[in-house]
Amino acid sequence: MERFGFAISKGRQIDYDANSRHIAGYISEREPSFRVCIECGCCAATCTTGNFTSFSLRELHILLKRGENESVRENIKKCMLCGKCTLVCPRGVNTRNVVTLARQAFQKFPADAV
Amino acid sequence: MQFDPFIIPFNIGLYFIVIYAVVRSVSWFGDLSRPDKLRLQRGFFGKAFGQSIKEIFLESLIHRKILKSNPRLGYMHMSLAFGWFLLILFGTIEADVFGAHHLNAPYKAIFFKFFNPEHGRMGFEAAFSFLMDLILAFILSGLVLAIIKRFSSRVVGIKKTTKLRVLDKIALTSLWLIFPSRLLAESFTSGAYGTGSFLTGSLGSILASFLPAQEMAYPFWWLYSLSLGTFFILLPLTRYMHIPTELFLIFARNSGIKTGDQPGAFREIQIYSCSSCGICIDACQLNFSAGITNIQSAYLMKGIRNNENVSDIAFNCLMCGRCDQKCPVGIELTPLRMLSRRAGETVENEQSIWQKYFPGRQVMLPVKPVSDPSYSWLKQEEPAKTDVIYFAGCMTHLTPAIKNSMITILEASGVRYNFLDEKGGVCCGRPLMLAGQDREARELINHNSQLIWKSGAHTIVTSCPICYKVFKESYYLDVEVLHHSQFIKNLIEEGSLKLNFLHRKVTYHTPCDLGRGSGVYNEPKDVLRHVARLLKSDFEDENSLCCGGSLGNMKISSRQKSMIAHDVATELTKGNPDILATSCPLCKKTLSAATTTRVADISEIVADAIVRTAIKKKLNEPVRKVKVAVDFHN
Ligand code: SF4
Ligand code: SF4
Ligand code: SF4
Ligand code: SF4
Ligand code: SF4
């Protein structure tokens, strides 16, 4: 067949309804301040780990809420719990507890982590 | 032989509790680690023995520490414990001297009046009855206080009494009944025979005037014996277990046994030694500033005793150590809490009554599975060779004024130093430890240790008390660890730092991890006295407050943190200082948000006071040359 350089690309939209929000639910139930994050990125800007890697707590917040858990599970281990983000967060999110709860949730419900 | 069936409940209870205490002690001893066993043996047959006896007398009977911190509560505890002790002691003497035989069975002393109703009419006998009445009155006065405390806890100064379980209630009731029933039993008997001293005698004759005293006495002797028996039998299931356990604790502690970082028998002994006195509840800022009233150490101890999942309690705490400092029993509350944090969530299990009498070794079933190392991506760097390392720490990077002041001071001092985390470093690891993640923390500790070791430094200076504590306790390094307050004090004493006197009034806030956590109280204040006028506050040294920002608490909200910070700032600025000084970046940040007074770290104040010409002179000298040269080689 003649190739004209055109192709029908695969659909790129993400079906969020297929994702599990269980982990996000687990966190916000125990740490209500998780809900008030405005994804401003202050935490990622000051982050100790972010200084060495591309780790971003803001990104993890967004992914958790969308239920895209897999990359969160891989990355959340990198946080050092140093607490800088808690101090700079304009919304008073208890970020250290969010990270700790997320780690806990991934251990408790490995099936949800995909 | 004098005998009456009513003594049976008492006898059963007494022999039960004695045997029980021996069995429990032997099992605790068996559970101690080998070195601890040796320590205890040496302590028991050595010098520590005298010390322990003295401590048992002063703390378990007189309750000196409670008396000091809260006289009324202390009196209550003392009158019950010491009074009871005296009653038994003099009761035994009385039975021995005046009874039919010498060396009597215990019940003869306890129920002396029943078996010797005619005793105490005159002379020496009457004087002795007077003494016994006096002791009984002493106990009863304490009991009245205790009952009032239960119903209105304000009276004895404690704001919150600990909540009770059913068994505790029964035991408490039987404890309360012991002395009133003794009073009535003795009074009726005295009334019937016309004996007794000022208390039992007078009450007895009044009662006998309108009641058949002879017949009334007997049921009250039964009640007395029953309440004693019930109390002894229930004792192991209730918080009163602290009475025998505390004796064991005192011997163990004086023999040099410490909590350490593994759960074991000593942990258990301490947990059972808590008397639920509530002093820790009063000391806790989460209680009086943030309105959190269910996480204090008394509740932690109770939760662990009842095999509950205490993880929520364990993590909701500032780890400020105020309760640890004040606990009159001397329980190592902060290390115990760390153990519970390490265990994380545990499996709750209901115990049968039998298991409650003989709890097996308390297993904390951790839920944490082993995961891959988290920080393997950290790259080892080659640090410059140096004498002194300055490690600012994450928190200091958020308070640049402290960092810059430290650089000014280091430059002015002329030491050869290297700012290890100038471009941001790896966390010291303590925040992870506080979150119960020791294994992960170890990775960071190893990383930083390598860096420090490679630099060849002999001293490491840090600005953050959190870092200071972990460098000192958990890094196994052969370097001197100094907090910047100690470092600055050394510089001043050596004469390497020339300072002006700033005419400012300063109050000093002791950070928890530096003060109670590491025992550094005086150096920061000495430094401040050099450059400013130091005011006294109501919360000095061991009694200092926590700013509220502590990384120790994983649970509280930012609003609760600021409630604590506001209370602290209000207290500390009462003397209208020009500056509220502290020596921790985190305290500075937390307190600045809570007051209009200037909050500054001591390094900032010192940097302000440096004689400027000295800086210029030093800056012209080739101070950093060596460091630059090494950098160049890299
Ligand atoms: S700083 Fe706070 S509000 Fe902003 S992204 Fe981070 S957690 Fe969310
Ligand atoms: S606590 Fe974790 S996410 Fe927050 S700044 Fe520190 S390393 Fe980054
Ligand atoms: S932990 Fe100490 S201060 Fe607190 S209730 Fe127990 S004995 Fe009292
Ligand atoms: S360590 Fe501090 S915050 Fe924690 S229970 Fe004790 S007094 Fe309260
Ligand atoms: S203890 Fe705190 S301030 Fe010190 S390095 Fe660790 S996170 Fe930073």
XYZ file of C-alpha atoms in Angstrom, chain B residues 20 24 165 167 236-237 272 305-306 350-360:
20
model
C 1.259 -12.632 91.405
C 5.241 -11.202 87.075
C -12.736 1.566 82.130
C -12.716 -2.757 85.779
C -3.348 -6.531 87.945
C -6.138 -5.633 85.520
C 2.589 -0.621 83.523
C -1.667 -1.715 77.994
C -5.014 -2.552 76.426
C -9.070 -8.427 72.346
C -7.716 -10.223 75.344
C -9.447 -12.670 77.576
C -9.316 -12.105 81.321
C -6.670 -14.792 81.624
C -4.510 -13.044 79.020
C -4.936 -9.814 80.892
C -3.548 -11.350 84.039
C -0.710 -12.942 82.142
C -0.084 -10.914 79.011
C 2.419 -12.667 76.824
